[in-house]
Amino acid sequence: MYEEPYRWVEAVGNRRQYLDDQFKQGSPVVALTYEGGILLTTVSKGTPKLYEIYDRLALGGMGHPTDLEKLRFSLLEMAHVEGFNRSPADVTGSRLVKYGIAPVIKQAFEEVYKAPFIVRILVAELGLKPEKDALLTINYDGTFEETTGCAVLAAAPAIQTKMLAYLKEQQPVTLSLEQALNLALRGWAIGSMAQQQAEADQETEAKSAATGVGSSAPAIPSNDTLIAHVRGLAGERTIECAVLERQAPGTSKYRSLKQAELSQLLPKVLQSVVAD
């Protein structure tokens, strides 16, 4: 019956609703450029969400771990084949996304008889110069966006918009790695708290509709409140950070931040959590 156009549109609509529900418990991912390169951060639970893809490419993801692994290996294979057949300089995030995984994700999403990829992906590309840095985000339907400065993955588009607005408002022209990490964690907290608020609003939706009173948009929490939110969840999760460093020796610019370095860079209230 899906051959009928309106049935196919209905099936795609149902698929979007199903996929949106799958991300409600996901952890946001934040990518920020700083004076030395690009920082990726999340507060993960379970399997890691940040990976190296190629010399100057890193990946962050949210969604089903199996789907994320499948697409990560596809990116790894494409990058190395491209680097072998052409040259490492030709391996770019833009090529891998536009001609690699975005079409694959789009096809899986539109073939309503098959299972879609339950995943949202962020690809960070370190340029030779700061103005050449690129951040690409891919949604579960294969649509993608390329930007600079900051990018996020979140449970819903409204939350993603809120996180980006906060980061752009707070982000100065240049950031040290320590400042970038602090801002990235506050941006993550904005997304995490917005997810919690959305779930609470959903539970009281019927009551609000009955009374005719909608929930008002909460004010932006203070920096201390945002960091306290991260600390409240850090006991059961892991603060995961990785950087692409422009001045790093060798061809690989990717580096995962270890506990000792994190404890030096994190706000004081979080240092004991990492040290433990």
mmCIF file of C-alpha atoms in Angstrom:
data_model
loop_
_atom_site.group_PDB
_atom_site.id
_atom_site.type_symbol
_atom_site.label_atom_id
_atom_site.label_comp_id
_atom_site.label_asym_id
_atom_site.label_seq_id
_atom_site.Cartn_x
_atom_site.Cartn_y
_atom_site.Cartn_z
ATOM 1 C CA MET A 1 0.000 0.000 0.000
ATOM 2 C CA TYR A 2 3.005 2.312 0.428
ATOM 3 C CA GLU A 3 3.208 2.637 -3.365
ATOM 4 C CA GLU A 4 0.297 5.057 -3.043
ATOM 5 C CA PRO A 5 1.824 8.560 -2.529
ATOM 6 C CA TYR A 6 -0.303 9.621 0.413
ATOM 7 C CA ARG A 7 0.339 6.302 2.153
ATOM 8 C CA TRP A 8 4.079 6.792 1.724
ATOM 9 C CA VAL A 9 3.879 10.315 3.171
ATOM 10 C CA GLU A 10 1.871 8.956 6.097
ATOM 11 C CA ALA A 11 4.478 6.219 6.648
ATOM 12 C CA VAL A 12 7.323 8.753 6.601
ATOM 13 C CA GLY A 13 5.441 10.921 9.112
ATOM 14 C CA ASN A 14 5.011 7.949 11.426
ATOM 15 C CA ARG A 15 8.694 7.133 11.010
ATOM 16 C CA ARG A 16 9.686 10.684 12.059
ATOM 17 C CA GLN A 17 7.512 10.431 15.155
ATOM 18 C CA TYR A 18 9.058 7.067 16.028
ATOM 19 C CA LEU A 19 12.615 8.346 15.544
ATOM 20 C CA ASP A 20 12.005 11.550 17.512
ATOM 21 C CA ASP A 21 10.883 9.394 20.448
ATOM 22 C CA GLN A 22 14.097 7.351 20.254
ATOM 23 C CA PHE A 23 16.279 10.393 21.022
ATOM 24 C CA LYS A 24 14.469 11.548 24.163
ATOM 25 C CA GLN A 25 16.979 9.828 26.440
ATOM 26 C CA GLY A 26 20.031 10.664 24.325
ATOM 27 C CA SER A 27 22.888 12.822 25.554
ATOM 28 C CA PRO A 28 23.562 16.073 23.628
ATOM 29 C CA VAL A 29 26.916 16.577 21.916
ATOM 30 C CA VAL A 30 28.647 19.980 21.697
ATOM 31 C CA ALA A 31 31.449 21.030 19.329
ATOM 32 C CA LEU A 32 33.219 24.379 19.711
ATOM 33 C CA THR A 33 36.180 25.966 17.991
ATOM 34 C CA TYR A 34 38.840 27.362 20.331
ATOM 35 C CA GLU A 35 42.173 29.073 19.793
ATOM 36 C CA GLY A 36 44.034 25.799 19.228
ATOM 37 C CA GLY A 37 41.480 23.778 17.277
ATOM 38 C CA ILE A 38 38.098 22.121 17.840
ATOM 39 C CA LEU A 39 36.690 20.666 21.071
ATOM 40 C CA LEU A 40 33.990 17.967 21.199
ATOM 41 C CA THR A 41 32.199 17.233 24.468
ATOM 42 C CA THR A 42 29.386 15.103 25.794
ATOM 43 C CA VAL A 43 28.406 13.520 29.089
ATOM 44 C CA SER A 44 27.920 9.954 28.026
ATOM 45 C CA LYS A 45 26.328 6.941 29.640
ATOM 46 C CA GLY A 46 27.496 3.571 28.395
ATOM 47 C CA THR A 47 29.469 3.379 25.155
ATOM 48 C CA PRO A 48 31.705 6.311 24.066
ATOM 49 C CA LYS A 49 30.206 8.846 21.666
ATOM 50 C CA LEU A 50 33.346 10.635 20.383
ATOM 51 C CA TYR A 51 35.746 9.089 17.847
ATOM 52 C CA GLU A 52 38.628 9.805 15.497
ATOM 53 C CA ILE A 53 37.806 9.306 11.819
ATOM 54 C CA TYR A 54 40.925 10.463 9.988
ATOM 55 C CA ASP A 55 43.908 12.777 10.449
ATOM 56 C CA ARG A 56 41.865 15.955 10.833
ATOM 57 C CA LEU A 57 38.382 14.511 11.258
ATOM 58 C CA ALA A 58 36.436 13.603 14.389
ATOM 59 C CA LEU A 59 32.934 12.265 14.949
ATOM 60 C CA GLY A 60 30.351 12.736 17.680
ATOM 61 C CA GLY A 61 27.049 10.900 17.728
ATOM 62 C CA MET A 62 23.830 10.192 19.571
ATOM 63 C CA GLY A 63 21.351 7.397 19.026
ATOM 64 C CA HIS A 64 21.517 3.626 18.847
ATOM 65 C CA PRO A 65 25.090 2.356 19.528
ATOM 66 C CA THR A 66 24.902 -0.327 16.818
ATOM 67 C CA ASP A 67 23.821 2.140 14.136
ATOM 68 C CA LEU A 68 26.474 4.632 15.248
ATOM 69 C CA GLU A 69 29.162 1.939 15.032
ATOM 70 C CA LYS A 70 27.992 0.856 11.584
ATOM 71 C CA LEU A 71 28.164 4.394 10.209
ATOM 72 C CA ARG A 72 31.458 5.113 11.977
ATOM 73 C CA PHE A 73 33.071 2.133 10.264
ATOM 74 C CA SER A 74 31.628 3.283 6.931
ATOM 75 C CA LEU A 75 33.213 6.702 7.456
ATOM 76 C CA LEU A 76 36.537 5.127 8.460
ATOM 77 C CA GLU A 77 36.581 2.931 5.368
ATOM 78 C CA MET A 78 35.597 5.780 3.027
ATOM 79 C CA ALA A 79 38.212 8.094 4.514
ATOM 80 C CA HIS A 80 41.047 5.602 4.174
ATOM 81 C CA VAL A 81 40.064 4.539 0.659
ATOM 82 C CA GLU A 82 39.851 8.192 -0.354
ATOM 83 C CA GLY A 83 43.214 8.912 1.263
ATOM 84 C CA PHE A 84 44.832 5.914 -0.463
ATOM 85 C CA ASN A 85 43.356 6.488 -3.924
ATOM 86 C CA ARG A 86 43.719 10.267 -3.944
ATOM 87 C CA SER A 87 45.621 11.963 -1.113
ATOM 88 C CA PRO A 88 45.093 12.668 2.607
ATOM 89 C CA ALA A 89 44.441 16.319 1.726
ATOM 90 C CA ASP A 90 41.412 15.223 -0.328
ATOM 91 C CA VAL A 91 39.783 13.528 2.671
ATOM 92 C CA THR A 92 37.343 16.173 3.863
ATOM 93 C CA GLY A 93 34.316 16.051 6.098
ATOM 94 C CA SER A 94 32.224 17.684 3.425
ATOM 95 C CA ARG A 95 32.998 14.960 0.854
ATOM 96 C CA LEU A 96 32.441 12.133 3.324
ATOM 97 C CA VAL A 97 29.089 13.539 4.386
ATOM 98 C CA LYS A 98 27.717 14.730 1.027
ATOM 99 C CA TYR A 99 28.811 11.762 -1.064
ATOM 100 C CA GLY A 100 29.169 9.137 1.665
ATOM 101 C CA ILE A 101 26.901 8.620 4.645
ATOM 102 C CA ALA A 102 24.190 11.279 4.089
ATOM 103 C CA PRO A 103 22.835 9.459 0.987
ATOM 104 C CA VAL A 104 22.998 6.133 2.851
ATOM 105 C CA ILE A 105 21.072 7.517 5.839
ATOM 106 C CA LYS A 106 18.523 9.216 3.549
ATOM 107 C CA GLN A 107 17.882 6.028 1.613
ATOM 108 C CA ALA A 108 17.430 3.998 4.795
ATOM 109 C CA PHE A 109 14.985 6.603 6.126
ATOM 110 C CA GLU A 110 12.855 6.701 2.969
ATOM 111 C CA GLU A 111 12.660 2.945 2.428
ATOM 112 C CA VAL A 112 9.767 2.500 4.799
ATOM 113 C CA TYR A 113 9.840 -1.305 4.571
ATOM 114 C CA LYS A 114 13.329 -1.343 6.128
ATOM 115 C CA ALA A 115 14.680 -0.175 9.476
ATOM 116 C CA PRO A 116 16.085 3.393 9.511
ATOM 117 C CA PHE A 117 19.319 4.455 11.203
ATOM 118 C CA ILE A 118 18.520 5.703 14.710
ATOM 119 C CA VAL A 119 21.358 8.172 14.806
ATOM 120 C CA ARG A 120 22.346 11.821 14.612
ATOM 121 C CA ILE A 121 25.959 12.572 13.681
ATOM 122 C CA LEU A 122 28.365 15.482 13.996
ATOM 123 C CA VAL A 123 31.550 15.537 11.900
ATOM 124 C CA ALA A 124 34.266 18.047 12.854
ATOM 125 C CA GLU A 125 36.958 18.935 10.349
ATOM 126 C CA LEU A 126 40.091 20.798 11.411
ATOM 127 C CA GLY A 127 41.310 23.182 8.723
ATOM 128 C CA LEU A 128 44.881 24.262 8.112
ATOM 129 C CA LYS A 129 43.727 27.715 9.254
ATOM 130 C CA PRO A 130 40.989 28.508 11.821
ATOM 131 C CA GLU A 131 38.717 30.013 9.163
ATOM 132 C CA LYS A 132 38.801 26.665 7.336
ATOM 133 C CA ASP A 133 37.419 24.672 10.284
ATOM 134 C CA ALA A 134 34.063 23.047 9.513
ATOM 135 C CA LEU A 135 31.322 21.405 11.548
ATOM 136 C CA LEU A 136 28.707 19.230 9.842
ATOM 137 C CA THR A 137 25.594 17.769 11.455
ATOM 138 C CA ILE A 138 23.503 14.986 9.883
ATOM 139 C CA ASN A 139 19.953 14.156 10.943
ATOM 140 C CA TYR A 140 18.355 10.706 10.868
ATOM 141 C CA ASP A 141 16.658 11.520 7.537
ATOM 142 C CA GLY A 142 19.952 12.297 5.773
ATOM 143 C CA THR A 143 19.586 16.079 5.793
ATOM 144 C CA PHE A 144 22.779 17.826 6.795
ATOM 145 C CA GLU A 145 24.028 21.299 7.689
ATOM 146 C CA GLU A 146 27.527 22.769 7.550
ATOM 147 C CA THR A 147 28.534 25.541 9.913
ATOM 148 C CA THR A 148 31.479 27.101 11.751
ATOM 149 C CA GLY A 149 32.145 28.160 15.342
ATOM 150 C CA CYS A 150 29.790 25.807 17.147
ATOM 151 C CA ALA A 151 27.445 22.915 16.436
ATOM 152 C CA VAL A 152 25.325 20.596 18.558
ATOM 153 C CA LEU A 153 23.331 17.373 18.488
ATOM 154 C CA ALA A 154 20.215 17.306 20.646
ATOM 155 C CA ALA A 155 17.040 15.318 21.213
ATOM 156 C CA ALA A 156 14.824 17.716 19.247
ATOM 157 C CA PRO A 157 15.242 20.663 16.837
ATOM 158 C CA ALA A 158 13.813 23.118 19.402
ATOM 159 C CA ILE A 159 16.403 22.030 21.972
ATOM 160 C CA GLN A 160 19.155 22.225 19.386
ATOM 161 C CA THR A 161 18.101 25.803 18.558
ATOM 162 C CA LYS A 162 18.135 26.723 22.240
ATOM 163 C CA MET A 163 21.622 25.276 22.753
ATOM 164 C CA LEU A 164 23.027 27.049 19.688
ATOM 165 C CA ALA A 165 21.483 30.379 20.723
ATOM 166 C CA TYR A 166 23.126 30.070 24.145
ATOM 167 C CA LEU A 167 26.533 29.099 22.755
ATOM 168 C CA LYS A 168 26.556 31.881 20.158
ATOM 169 C CA GLU A 169 25.558 34.435 22.778
ATOM 170 C CA GLN A 170 28.242 33.272 25.224
ATOM 171 C CA GLN A 171 31.052 32.468 22.786
ATOM 172 C CA PRO A 172 33.694 35.222 22.525
ATOM 173 C CA VAL A 173 35.901 35.657 19.465
ATOM 174 C CA THR A 174 38.610 33.428 20.912
ATOM 175 C CA LEU A 175 38.495 30.805 23.648
ATOM 176 C CA SER A 176 41.220 28.948 25.469
ATOM 177 C CA LEU A 177 40.707 25.188 25.800
ATOM 178 C CA GLU A 178 39.711 25.639 29.446
ATOM 179 C CA GLN A 179 37.170 28.322 28.567
ATOM 180 C CA ALA A 180 35.834 26.245 25.679
ATOM 181 C CA LEU A 181 35.349 23.200 27.916
ATOM 182 C CA ASN A 182 33.517 25.272 30.523
ATOM 183 C CA LEU A 183 31.221 26.780 27.863
ATOM 184 C CA ALA A 184 30.657 23.425 26.133
ATOM 185 C CA LEU A 185 29.544 21.831 29.422
ATOM 186 C CA ARG A 186 27.177 24.717 30.114
ATOM 187 C CA GLY A 187 25.791 24.331 26.590
ATOM 188 C CA TRP A 188 25.369 20.610 27.218
ATOM 189 C CA ALA A 189 23.495 21.421 30.449
ATOM 190 C CA ILE A 190 21.171 23.773 28.533
ATOM 191 C CA GLY A 191 20.252 20.853 26.264
ATOM 192 C CA SER A 192 19.947 18.324 29.074
ATOM 193 C CA MET A 193 17.736 20.606 31.173
ATOM 194 C CA ALA A 194 15.589 21.452 28.125
ATOM 195 C CA GLN A 195 15.048 17.726 27.549
ATOM 196 C CA GLN A 196 13.948 17.279 31.148
ATOM 197 C CA GLN A 197 11.631 20.288 30.847
ATOM 198 C CA ALA A 198 10.124 18.969 27.597
ATOM 199 C CA GLU A 199 9.327 15.661 29.291
ATOM 200 C CA ALA A 200 7.756 17.468 32.243
ATOM 201 C CA ASP A 201 5.716 19.685 29.902
ATOM 202 C CA GLN A 202 4.490 16.616 28.037
ATOM 203 C CA GLU A 203 3.261 15.070 31.264
ATOM 204 C CA THR A 204 1.304 18.188 32.193
ATOM 205 C CA GLU A 205 0.110 18.964 28.660
ATOM 206 C CA ALA A 206 -3.386 17.643 29.246
ATOM 207 C CA LYS A 207 -3.719 19.685 32.412
ATOM 208 C CA SER A 208 -2.464 22.855 30.717
ATOM 209 C CA ALA A 209 -4.885 22.344 27.841
ATOM 210 C CA ALA A 210 -7.757 21.949 30.291
ATOM 211 C CA THR A 211 -6.886 25.140 32.146
ATOM 212 C CA GLY A 212 -5.885 27.047 28.995
ATOM 213 C CA VAL A 213 -2.571 27.990 30.568
ATOM 214 C CA GLY A 214 0.569 27.026 28.666
ATOM 215 C CA SER A 215 4.014 26.680 30.163
ATOM 216 C CA SER A 216 6.143 29.784 29.813
ATOM 217 C CA ALA A 217 9.706 29.591 28.550
ATOM 218 C CA PRO A 218 12.050 29.378 31.574
ATOM 219 C CA ALA A 219 14.818 31.946 31.949
ATOM 220 C CA ILE A 220 18.360 30.943 31.110
ATOM 221 C CA PRO A 221 19.866 29.413 34.285
ATOM 222 C CA SER A 222 22.978 30.912 35.832
ATOM 223 C CA ASN A 223 26.411 29.470 35.080
ATOM 224 C CA ASP A 224 26.581 27.941 38.556
ATOM 225 C CA THR A 225 23.202 26.244 38.063
ATOM 226 C CA LEU A 226 24.292 24.796 34.727
ATOM 227 C CA ILE A 227 27.550 23.407 36.109
ATOM 228 C CA ALA A 228 25.684 22.049 39.151
ATOM 229 C CA HIS A 229 23.366 20.219 36.743
ATOM 230 C CA VAL A 230 26.382 18.565 35.089
ATOM 231 C CA ARG A 231 27.781 17.627 38.492
ATOM 232 C CA GLY A 232 24.458 16.102 39.492
ATOM 233 C CA LEU A 233 24.603 13.714 36.533
ATOM 234 C CA ALA A 234 28.369 13.173 36.379
ATOM 235 C CA GLY A 235 28.279 10.486 39.066
ATOM 236 C CA GLU A 236 26.357 8.095 36.830
ATOM 237 C CA ARG A 237 27.876 9.274 33.543
ATOM 238 C CA THR A 238 31.290 10.083 32.076
ATOM 239 C CA ILE A 239 32.444 13.519 30.953
ATOM 240 C CA GLU A 240 33.862 12.717 27.541
ATOM 241 C CA CYS A 241 36.080 15.244 25.731
ATOM 242 C CA ALA A 242 38.246 15.116 22.617
ATOM 243 C CA VAL A 243 40.122 17.747 20.629
ATOM 244 C CA LEU A 244 41.465 18.249 17.138
ATOM 245 C CA GLU A 245 44.657 20.225 17.778
ATOM 246 C CA ARG A 246 46.071 22.346 14.963
ATOM 247 C CA GLN A 247 49.614 22.374 16.378
ATOM 248 C CA ALA A 248 49.747 18.690 17.353
ATOM 249 C CA PRO A 249 52.821 16.899 15.955
ATOM 250 C CA GLY A 250 52.338 14.229 13.301
ATOM 251 C CA THR A 251 49.473 13.724 10.900
ATOM 252 C CA SER A 252 46.790 12.756 13.417
ATOM 253 C CA LYS A 253 45.390 15.816 15.170
ATOM 254 C CA TYR A 254 42.838 13.924 17.287
ATOM 255 C CA ARG A 255 43.372 13.487 21.009
ATOM 256 C CA SER A 256 41.021 12.227 23.711
ATOM 257 C CA LEU A 257 41.401 14.174 26.963
ATOM 258 C CA LYS A 258 42.396 11.908 29.858
ATOM 259 C CA GLN A 259 41.313 12.242 33.476
ATOM 260 C CA ALA A 260 44.476 14.000 34.639
ATOM 261 C CA GLU A 261 44.166 16.722 32.005
ATOM 262 C CA LEU A 262 40.421 17.015 32.456
ATOM 263 C CA SER A 263 40.799 17.565 36.183
ATOM 264 C CA GLN A 264 43.041 20.554 35.407
ATOM 265 C CA LEU A 265 40.693 22.050 32.821
ATOM 266 C CA LEU A 266 37.277 21.500 34.406
ATOM 267 C CA PRO A 267 35.579 23.999 36.723
ATOM 268 C CA LYS A 268 36.640 23.332 40.335
ATOM 269 C CA VAL A 269 33.244 21.962 41.326
ATOM 270 C CA LEU A 270 33.648 19.175 38.738
ATOM 271 C CA GLN A 271 37.307 18.330 39.313
ATOM 272 C CA SER A 272 36.592 16.009 42.239
ATOM 273 C CA VAL A 273 34.040 14.088 40.145
ATOM 274 C CA VAL A 274 36.649 13.318 37.480
ATOM 275 C CA ALA A 275 39.346 12.569 40.062
ATOM 276 C CA ASP A 276 37.074 9.999 41.698
#
